[in-house]
Amino acid sequence: MCDTGPLVTDIQRYSIHDGEGIRTTVFFKGCPLSCKWCHNPETQKFGGEILFYEERCQGCGACVRCCPEGAIQMDGDFLSAGRLPVSIPGKCRVCGQCAEECIYNARELCGKFRTVEELVQKLARDNPFYETSGGGVTLSGGEVMVQDMVYVEVLLKTLRRKGISVCVDTCGEAPWENFRRVLPYVDTFLYDLKMMDSRKHEQYTGRGNGRILQNLQMLSEQKAKIWLRLPLIGGVNDSEGDLAQLEQFLAENEIHFQRINILPYHNTGSGKYGRLGQKYEGQNFQVPNQQCLKEWCLRLGKFGTVFIGG
């Protein structure tokens, strides 16, 4: 078994939106894209990070005193309890000591390594739910397909031996070799298509979409089970032109997929950016209106079954 591997940020039990049935979703840390609307910004970087919950902090200074690198200092007024602790850029080594010492849970270490054995043992606890609902495990992120693929392959094989169905939620921006080696062990790929215009894709995610589209076509050629997932962000990719480009792509390419899931934008993850010391850039993003959703469902319905959400 592997003794090193990717970091896990969360294990979400009783999930009903990441594949069929009741599922347990594992969120891995690290992604090649940096989508401006990302709901899980804590999964973008590959290394560990410290989340700071300002609303919980009582200004006691325990984090300042315990930090071995002197990476935290008190700065500014903070309610009546004291002053606000501030992290000094570049000095934190993410040892997690401040999170351990904070009795108010104002600091949290994001990203933990789990051995394959440890992770499988935890996931297998929900086997009764998987069996009765036709569910299983979903590997998400971040992006699982750019993690340590030795670890990922061993994890998938172990789950398969235990009879646990696995979905992989992917943005598609990964080497084809990574997909090829896990194909025999993945039941369904939940495959994101964010937009067809490669330049606009790069503007909003940090990379173009050439490899993403190529990998989708190759997965289709290999007869993989695919659910297309379309994040729909008002003011970004919900225009008539965006829809027409998607229609053209699906019409000109024989992509075999089981369903389309349209995922309307929401900003429920925007509060996480401040906890990471980052600025959320999606203030002008909008939830697509009902007429837009109706039009997308109607026109994409000729290619397959369309669902809102999921």
mmCIF file of N, CA and C in Angstrom, residues 212-304:
data_model
loop_
_atom_site.group_PDB
_atom_site.id
_atom_site.type_symbol
_atom_site.label_atom_id
_atom_site.label_comp_id
_atom_site.label_asym_id
_atom_site.label_seq_id
_atom_site.Cartn_x
_atom_site.Cartn_y
_atom_site.Cartn_z
ATOM 1 N N ILE A 212 -9.296 19.331 -22.011
ATOM 2 C CA ILE A 212 -10.559 18.917 -21.401
ATOM 3 C C ILE A 212 -11.483 18.297 -22.448
ATOM 4 N N LEU A 213 -11.605 18.957 -23.602
ATOM 5 C CA LEU A 213 -12.473 18.448 -24.657
ATOM 6 C C LEU A 213 -11.901 17.169 -25.266
ATOM 7 N N GLN A 214 -10.580 17.120 -25.413
ATOM 8 C CA GLN A 214 -9.950 15.926 -25.970
ATOM 9 C C GLN A 214 -10.139 14.719 -25.052
ATOM 10 N N ASN A 215 -9.961 14.914 -23.756
ATOM 11 C CA ASN A 215 -10.148 13.808 -22.814
ATOM 12 C C ASN A 215 -11.592 13.325 -22.801
ATOM 13 N N LEU A 216 -12.532 14.252 -22.927
ATOM 14 C CA LEU A 216 -13.947 13.861 -22.972
ATOM 15 C C LEU A 216 -14.204 12.974 -24.181
ATOM 16 N N GLN A 217 -13.666 13.348 -25.331
ATOM 17 C CA GLN A 217 -13.857 12.547 -26.531
ATOM 18 C C GLN A 217 -13.230 11.163 -26.374
ATOM 19 N N MET A 218 -12.048 11.099 -25.753
ATOM 20 C CA MET A 218 -11.367 9.812 -25.597
ATOM 21 C C MET A 218 -12.090 8.930 -24.580
ATOM 22 N N LEU A 219 -12.623 9.519 -23.526
ATOM 23 C CA LEU A 219 -13.421 8.733 -22.586
ATOM 24 C C LEU A 219 -14.650 8.159 -23.286
ATOM 25 N N SER A 220 -15.251 8.970 -24.135
ATOM 26 C CA SER A 220 -16.420 8.519 -24.880
ATOM 27 C C SER A 220 -16.059 7.361 -25.807
ATOM 28 N N GLU A 221 -14.915 7.473 -26.481
ATOM 29 C CA GLU A 221 -14.475 6.402 -27.377
ATOM 30 C C GLU A 221 -14.212 5.100 -26.624
ATOM 31 N N GLN A 222 -13.803 5.224 -25.355
ATOM 32 C CA GLN A 222 -13.540 4.047 -24.538
ATOM 33 C C GLN A 222 -14.808 3.497 -23.873
ATOM 34 N N LYS A 223 -15.955 4.053 -24.231
ATOM 35 C CA LYS A 223 -17.260 3.612 -23.726
ATOM 36 C C LYS A 223 -17.402 3.806 -22.215
ATOM 37 N N ALA A 224 -16.724 4.825 -21.684
ATOM 38 C CA ALA A 224 -16.886 5.137 -20.261
ATOM 39 C C ALA A 224 -18.288 5.684 -20.031
ATOM 40 N N LYS A 225 -18.816 5.439 -18.846
ATOM 41 C CA LYS A 225 -20.109 6.015 -18.463
ATOM 42 C C LYS A 225 -19.863 7.450 -18.020
ATOM 43 N N ILE A 226 -20.541 8.403 -18.673
ATOM 44 C CA ILE A 226 -20.278 9.821 -18.448
ATOM 45 C C ILE A 226 -21.563 10.561 -18.136
ATOM 46 N N TRP A 227 -21.511 11.390 -17.101
ATOM 47 C CA TRP A 227 -22.544 12.389 -16.854
ATOM 48 C C TRP A 227 -21.922 13.748 -17.154
ATOM 49 N N LEU A 228 -22.451 14.472 -18.116
ATOM 50 C CA LEU A 228 -21.969 15.822 -18.389
ATOM 51 C C LEU A 228 -22.551 16.781 -17.356
ATOM 52 N N ARG A 229 -21.683 17.581 -16.763
ATOM 53 C CA ARG A 229 -22.126 18.568 -15.770
ATOM 54 C C ARG A 229 -21.769 19.954 -16.282
ATOM 55 N N LEU A 230 -22.757 20.817 -16.355
ATOM 56 C CA LEU A 230 -22.590 22.143 -16.929
ATOM 57 C C LEU A 230 -22.810 23.206 -15.861
ATOM 58 N N PRO A 231 -21.745 23.712 -15.226
ATOM 59 C CA PRO A 231 -21.908 24.844 -14.307
ATOM 60 C C PRO A 231 -22.385 26.058 -15.106
ATOM 61 N N LEU A 232 -23.512 26.645 -14.708
ATOM 62 C CA LEU A 232 -24.088 27.755 -15.451
ATOM 63 C C LEU A 232 -24.045 29.008 -14.593
ATOM 64 N N ILE A 233 -23.203 29.961 -14.997
ATOM 65 C CA ILE A 233 -22.964 31.171 -14.209
ATOM 66 C C ILE A 233 -23.491 32.367 -14.974
ATOM 67 N N GLY A 234 -24.473 33.042 -14.392
ATOM 68 C CA GLY A 234 -25.064 34.198 -15.040
ATOM 69 C C GLY A 234 -24.044 35.292 -15.282
ATOM 70 N N GLY A 235 -23.997 35.774 -16.518
ATOM 71 C CA GLY A 235 -23.044 36.809 -16.878
ATOM 72 C C GLY A 235 -21.699 36.294 -17.326
ATOM 73 N N VAL A 236 -21.521 34.971 -17.291
ATOM 74 C CA VAL A 236 -20.240 34.372 -17.686
ATOM 75 C C VAL A 236 -20.418 33.420 -18.860
ATOM 76 N N ASN A 237 -21.257 32.405 -18.695
ATOM 77 C CA ASN A 237 -21.369 31.372 -19.731
ATOM 78 C C ASN A 237 -22.814 30.995 -20.044
ATOM 79 N N ASP A 238 -23.763 31.905 -19.803
ATOM 80 C CA ASP A 238 -25.176 31.594 -20.002
ATOM 81 C C ASP A 238 -25.788 32.305 -21.210
ATOM 82 N N SER A 239 -24.966 32.822 -22.105
ATOM 83 C CA SER A 239 -25.477 33.586 -23.240
ATOM 84 C C SER A 239 -25.959 32.663 -24.359
ATOM 85 N N GLU A 240 -26.657 33.261 -25.322
ATOM 86 C CA GLU A 240 -27.079 32.532 -26.520
ATOM 87 C C GLU A 240 -25.868 31.967 -27.249
ATOM 88 N N GLY A 241 -24.783 32.740 -27.316
ATOM 89 C CA GLY A 241 -23.570 32.274 -27.981
ATOM 90 C C GLY A 241 -22.953 31.072 -27.291
ATOM 91 N N ASP A 242 -22.943 31.075 -25.957
ATOM 92 C CA ASP A 242 -22.400 29.938 -25.211
ATOM 93 C C ASP A 242 -23.213 28.680 -25.488
ATOM 94 N N LEU A 243 -24.534 28.817 -25.476
ATOM 95 C CA LEU A 243 -25.398 27.670 -25.724
ATOM 96 C C LEU A 243 -25.225 27.155 -27.146
ATOM 97 N N ALA A 244 -25.142 28.062 -28.115
ATOM 98 C CA ALA A 244 -24.979 27.654 -29.517
ATOM 99 C C ALA A 244 -23.657 26.911 -29.731
ATOM 100 N N GLN A 245 -22.591 27.380 -29.090
ATOM 101 C CA GLN A 245 -21.297 26.697 -29.214
ATOM 102 C C GLN A 245 -21.361 25.294 -28.620
ATOM 103 N N LEU A 246 -22.042 25.152 -27.505
ATOM 104 C CA LEU A 246 -22.175 23.828 -26.897
ATOM 105 C C LEU A 246 -22.998 22.906 -27.790
ATOM 106 N N GLU A 247 -24.087 23.428 -28.329
ATOM 107 C CA GLU A 247 -24.903 22.633 -29.255
ATOM 108 C C GLU A 247 -24.070 22.168 -30.447
ATOM 109 N N GLN A 248 -23.271 23.062 -30.987
ATOM 110 C CA GLN A 248 -22.443 22.717 -32.146
ATOM 111 C C GLN A 248 -21.437 21.629 -31.793
ATOM 112 N N PHE A 249 -20.811 21.752 -30.624
ATOM 113 C CA PHE A 249 -19.830 20.742 -30.204
ATOM 114 C C PHE A 249 -20.485 19.374 -30.070
ATOM 115 N N LEU A 250 -21.643 19.323 -29.424
ATOM 116 C CA LEU A 250 -22.317 18.037 -29.211
ATOM 117 C C LEU A 250 -22.831 17.459 -30.522
ATOM 118 N N ALA A 251 -23.226 18.330 -31.442
ATOM 119 C CA ALA A 251 -23.740 17.856 -32.731
ATOM 120 C C ALA A 251 -22.628 17.314 -33.624
ATOM 121 N N GLU A 252 -21.448 17.924 -33.542
ATOM 122 C CA GLU A 252 -20.352 17.545 -34.433
ATOM 123 C C GLU A 252 -19.484 16.421 -33.888
ATOM 124 N N ASN A 253 -19.627 16.098 -32.610
ATOM 125 C CA ASN A 253 -18.803 15.057 -31.999
ATOM 126 C C ASN A 253 -19.694 13.979 -31.386
ATOM 127 N N GLU A 254 -19.356 12.758 -31.628
ATOM 128 C CA GLU A 254 -20.165 11.651 -31.109
ATOM 129 C C GLU A 254 -19.758 11.365 -29.663
ATOM 130 N N ILE A 255 -20.223 12.216 -28.756
ATOM 131 C CA ILE A 255 -19.942 12.043 -27.341
ATOM 132 C C ILE A 255 -21.055 11.192 -26.733
ATOM 133 N N HIS A 256 -20.701 10.037 -26.215
ATOM 134 C CA HIS A 256 -21.689 9.149 -25.614
ATOM 135 C C HIS A 256 -21.762 9.429 -24.115
ATOM 136 N N PHE A 257 -22.899 9.919 -23.677
ATOM 137 C CA PHE A 257 -23.086 10.198 -22.256
ATOM 138 C C PHE A 257 -24.502 9.803 -21.848
ATOM 139 N N GLN A 258 -24.678 9.594 -20.545
ATOM 140 C CA GLN A 258 -25.954 9.110 -20.047
ATOM 141 C C GLN A 258 -26.943 10.234 -19.711
ATOM 142 N N ARG A 259 -26.412 11.385 -19.320
ATOM 143 C CA ARG A 259 -27.287 12.480 -18.923
ATOM 144 C C ARG A 259 -26.510 13.789 -18.895
ATOM 145 N N ILE A 260 -27.249 14.889 -18.846
ATOM 146 C CA ILE A 260 -26.679 16.218 -18.669
ATOM 147 C C ILE A 260 -27.240 16.806 -17.381
ATOM 148 N N ASN A 261 -26.359 17.330 -16.544
ATOM 149 C CA ASN A 261 -26.773 18.020 -15.329
ATOM 150 C C ASN A 261 -26.379 19.488 -15.439
ATOM 151 N N ILE A 262 -27.353 20.378 -15.455
ATOM 152 C CA ILE A 262 -27.087 21.811 -15.439
ATOM 153 C C ILE A 262 -27.003 22.258 -13.983
ATOM 154 N N LEU A 263 -25.889 22.892 -13.621
ATOM 155 C CA LEU A 263 -25.647 23.279 -12.236
ATOM 156 C C LEU A 263 -25.690 24.802 -12.116
ATOM 157 N N PRO A 264 -26.838 25.375 -11.723
ATOM 158 C CA PRO A 264 -26.941 26.842 -11.611
ATOM 159 C C PRO A 264 -25.992 27.389 -10.549
ATOM 160 N N TYR A 265 -25.419 28.533 -10.838
ATOM 161 C CA TYR A 265 -24.480 29.185 -9.926
ATOM 162 C C TYR A 265 -25.127 29.516 -8.586
ATOM 163 N N HIS A 266 -24.350 29.358 -7.519
ATOM 164 C CA HIS A 266 -24.711 29.883 -6.203
ATOM 165 C C HIS A 266 -23.430 30.356 -5.534
ATOM 166 N N ASN A 267 -23.565 31.228 -4.562
ATOM 167 C CA ASN A 267 -22.370 31.819 -3.934
ATOM 168 C C ASN A 267 -22.163 31.333 -2.510
ATOM 169 N N THR A 268 -22.636 30.123 -2.204
ATOM 170 C CA THR A 268 -22.545 29.639 -0.830
ATOM 171 C C THR A 268 -21.105 29.420 -0.372
ATOM 172 N N GLY A 269 -20.164 29.296 -1.306
ATOM 173 C CA GLY A 269 -18.768 29.111 -0.917
ATOM 174 C C GLY A 269 -17.979 30.394 -0.834
ATOM 175 N N SER A 270 -18.618 31.546 -1.088
ATOM 176 C CA SER A 270 -17.869 32.803 -1.168
ATOM 177 C C SER A 270 -17.244 33.194 0.171
ATOM 178 N N GLY A 271 -17.870 32.803 1.285
ATOM 179 C CA GLY A 271 -17.325 33.158 2.594
ATOM 180 C C GLY A 271 -16.009 32.481 2.916
ATOM 181 N N LYS A 272 -15.698 31.398 2.205
ATOM 182 C CA LYS A 272 -14.456 30.671 2.473
ATOM 183 C C LYS A 272 -13.221 31.465 2.047
ATOM 184 N N TYR A 273 -13.383 32.344 1.071
ATOM 185 C CA TYR A 273 -12.236 33.080 0.541
ATOM 186 C C TYR A 273 -11.592 33.949 1.620
ATOM 187 N N GLY A 274 -12.426 34.642 2.388
ATOM 188 C CA GLY A 274 -11.897 35.475 3.448
ATOM 189 C C GLY A 274 -11.150 34.674 4.497
ATOM 190 N N ARG A 275 -11.611 33.463 4.778
ATOM 191 C CA ARG A 275 -10.945 32.606 5.763
ATOM 192 C C ARG A 275 -9.573 32.163 5.286
ATOM 193 N N LEU A 276 -9.381 32.196 3.966
ATOM 194 C CA LEU A 276 -8.089 31.840 3.383
ATOM 195 C C LEU A 276 -7.224 33.073 3.124
ATOM 196 N N GLY A 277 -7.738 34.245 3.471
ATOM 197 C CA GLY A 277 -7.012 35.477 3.203
ATOM 198 C C GLY A 277 -7.064 35.882 1.744
ATOM 199 N N GLN A 278 -8.107 35.430 1.023
ATOM 200 C CA GLN A 278 -8.246 35.725 -0.393
ATOM 201 C C GLN A 278 -9.482 36.586 -0.636
ATOM 202 N N LYS A 279 -9.532 37.195 -1.804
ATOM 203 C CA LYS A 279 -10.684 37.997 -2.199
ATOM 204 C C LYS A 279 -11.534 37.200 -3.179
ATOM 205 N N TYR A 280 -12.840 37.178 -2.928
ATOM 206 C CA TYR A 280 -13.766 36.508 -3.848
ATOM 207 C C TYR A 280 -14.035 37.424 -5.039
ATOM 208 N N GLU A 281 -13.822 36.923 -6.259
ATOM 209 C CA GLU A 281 -13.936 37.739 -7.459
ATOM 210 C C GLU A 281 -15.279 37.583 -8.169
ATOM 211 N N GLY A 282 -16.224 36.920 -7.511
ATOM 212 C CA GLY A 282 -17.497 36.652 -8.180
ATOM 213 C C GLY A 282 -18.645 37.538 -7.763
ATOM 214 N N GLN A 283 -18.349 38.763 -7.321
ATOM 215 C CA GLN A 283 -19.421 39.650 -6.852
ATOM 216 C C GLN A 283 -20.456 39.929 -7.936
ATOM 217 N N ASN A 284 -20.055 39.901 -9.188
ATOM 218 C CA ASN A 284 -20.975 40.228 -10.271
ATOM 219 C C ASN A 284 -21.597 38.999 -10.926
ATOM 220 N N PHE A 285 -21.249 37.808 -10.450
ATOM 221 C CA PHE A 285 -21.861 36.601 -10.994
ATOM 222 C C PHE A 285 -23.319 36.520 -10.530
ATOM 223 N N GLN A 286 -24.157 35.906 -11.355
ATOM 224 C CA GLN A 286 -25.584 35.847 -11.062
ATOM 225 C C GLN A 286 -26.114 34.425 -11.189
ATOM 226 N N VAL A 287 -27.202 34.168 -10.477
ATOM 227 C CA VAL A 287 -27.932 32.917 -10.651
ATOM 228 C C VAL A 287 -28.709 33.026 -11.967
ATOM 229 N N PRO A 288 -28.570 32.078 -12.876
ATOM 230 C CA PRO A 288 -29.322 32.166 -14.141
ATOM 231 C C PRO A 288 -30.822 32.140 -13.875
ATOM 232 N N ASN A 289 -31.561 32.947 -14.626
ATOM 233 C CA ASN A 289 -33.001 33.024 -14.385
ATOM 234 C C ASN A 289 -33.731 31.806 -14.952
ATOM 235 N N GLN A 290 -34.988 31.677 -14.598
ATOM 236 C CA GLN A 290 -35.770 30.500 -14.977
ATOM 237 C C GLN A 290 -35.943 30.387 -16.496
ATOM 238 N N GLN A 291 -36.074 31.515 -17.174
ATOM 239 C CA GLN A 291 -36.219 31.468 -18.619
ATOM 240 C C GLN A 291 -34.961 30.916 -19.281
ATOM 241 N N CYS A 292 -33.802 31.315 -18.756
ATOM 242 C CA CYS A 292 -32.526 30.800 -19.265
ATOM 243 C C CYS A 292 -32.442 29.295 -19.055
ATOM 244 N N LEU A 293 -32.763 28.836 -17.857
ATOM 245 C CA LEU A 293 -32.703 27.398 -17.550
ATOM 246 C C LEU A 293 -33.661 26.607 -18.440
ATOM 247 N N LYS A 294 -34.838 27.163 -18.652
ATOM 248 C CA LYS A 294 -35.827 26.490 -19.497
ATOM 249 C C LYS A 294 -35.307 26.343 -20.921
ATOM 250 N N GLU A 295 -34.677 27.424 -21.433
ATOM 251 C CA GLU A 295 -34.159 27.402 -22.803
ATOM 252 C C GLU A 295 -33.024 26.392 -22.949
ATOM 253 N N TRP A 296 -32.123 26.348 -21.967
ATOM 254 C CA TRP A 296 -31.018 25.392 -22.019
ATOM 255 C C TRP A 296 -31.538 23.959 -21.965
ATOM 256 N N CYS A 297 -32.499 23.711 -21.095
ATOM 257 C CA CYS A 297 -33.063 22.353 -20.998
ATOM 258 C C CYS A 297 -33.738 21.946 -22.302
ATOM 259 N N LEU A 298 -34.486 22.871 -22.896
ATOM 260 C CA LEU A 298 -35.212 22.576 -24.124
ATOM 261 C C LEU A 298 -34.262 22.241 -25.265
ATOM 262 N N ARG A 299 -33.247 23.070 -25.444
ATOM 263 C CA ARG A 299 -32.364 22.894 -26.595
ATOM 264 C C ARG A 299 -31.352 21.767 -26.405
ATOM 265 N N LEU A 300 -30.932 21.510 -25.172
ATOM 266 C CA LEU A 300 -29.999 20.405 -24.939
ATOM 267 C C LEU A 300 -30.732 19.068 -24.823
ATOM 268 N N GLY A 301 -32.045 19.142 -24.663
ATOM 269 C CA GLY A 301 -32.820 17.915 -24.531
ATOM 270 C C GLY A 301 -32.759 17.012 -25.750
ATOM 271 N N LYS A 302 -32.440 17.588 -26.914
ATOM 272 C CA LYS A 302 -32.341 16.760 -28.124
ATOM 273 C C LYS A 302 -31.102 15.876 -28.117
ATOM 274 N N PHE A 303 -30.170 16.136 -27.195
ATOM 275 C CA PHE A 303 -28.952 15.318 -27.102
ATOM 276 C C PHE A 303 -29.043 14.257 -26.008
ATOM 277 N N GLY A 304 -30.009 14.392 -25.093
ATOM 278 C CA GLY A 304 -30.129 13.429 -24.006
ATOM 279 C C GLY A 304 -30.973 14.007 -22.879
#
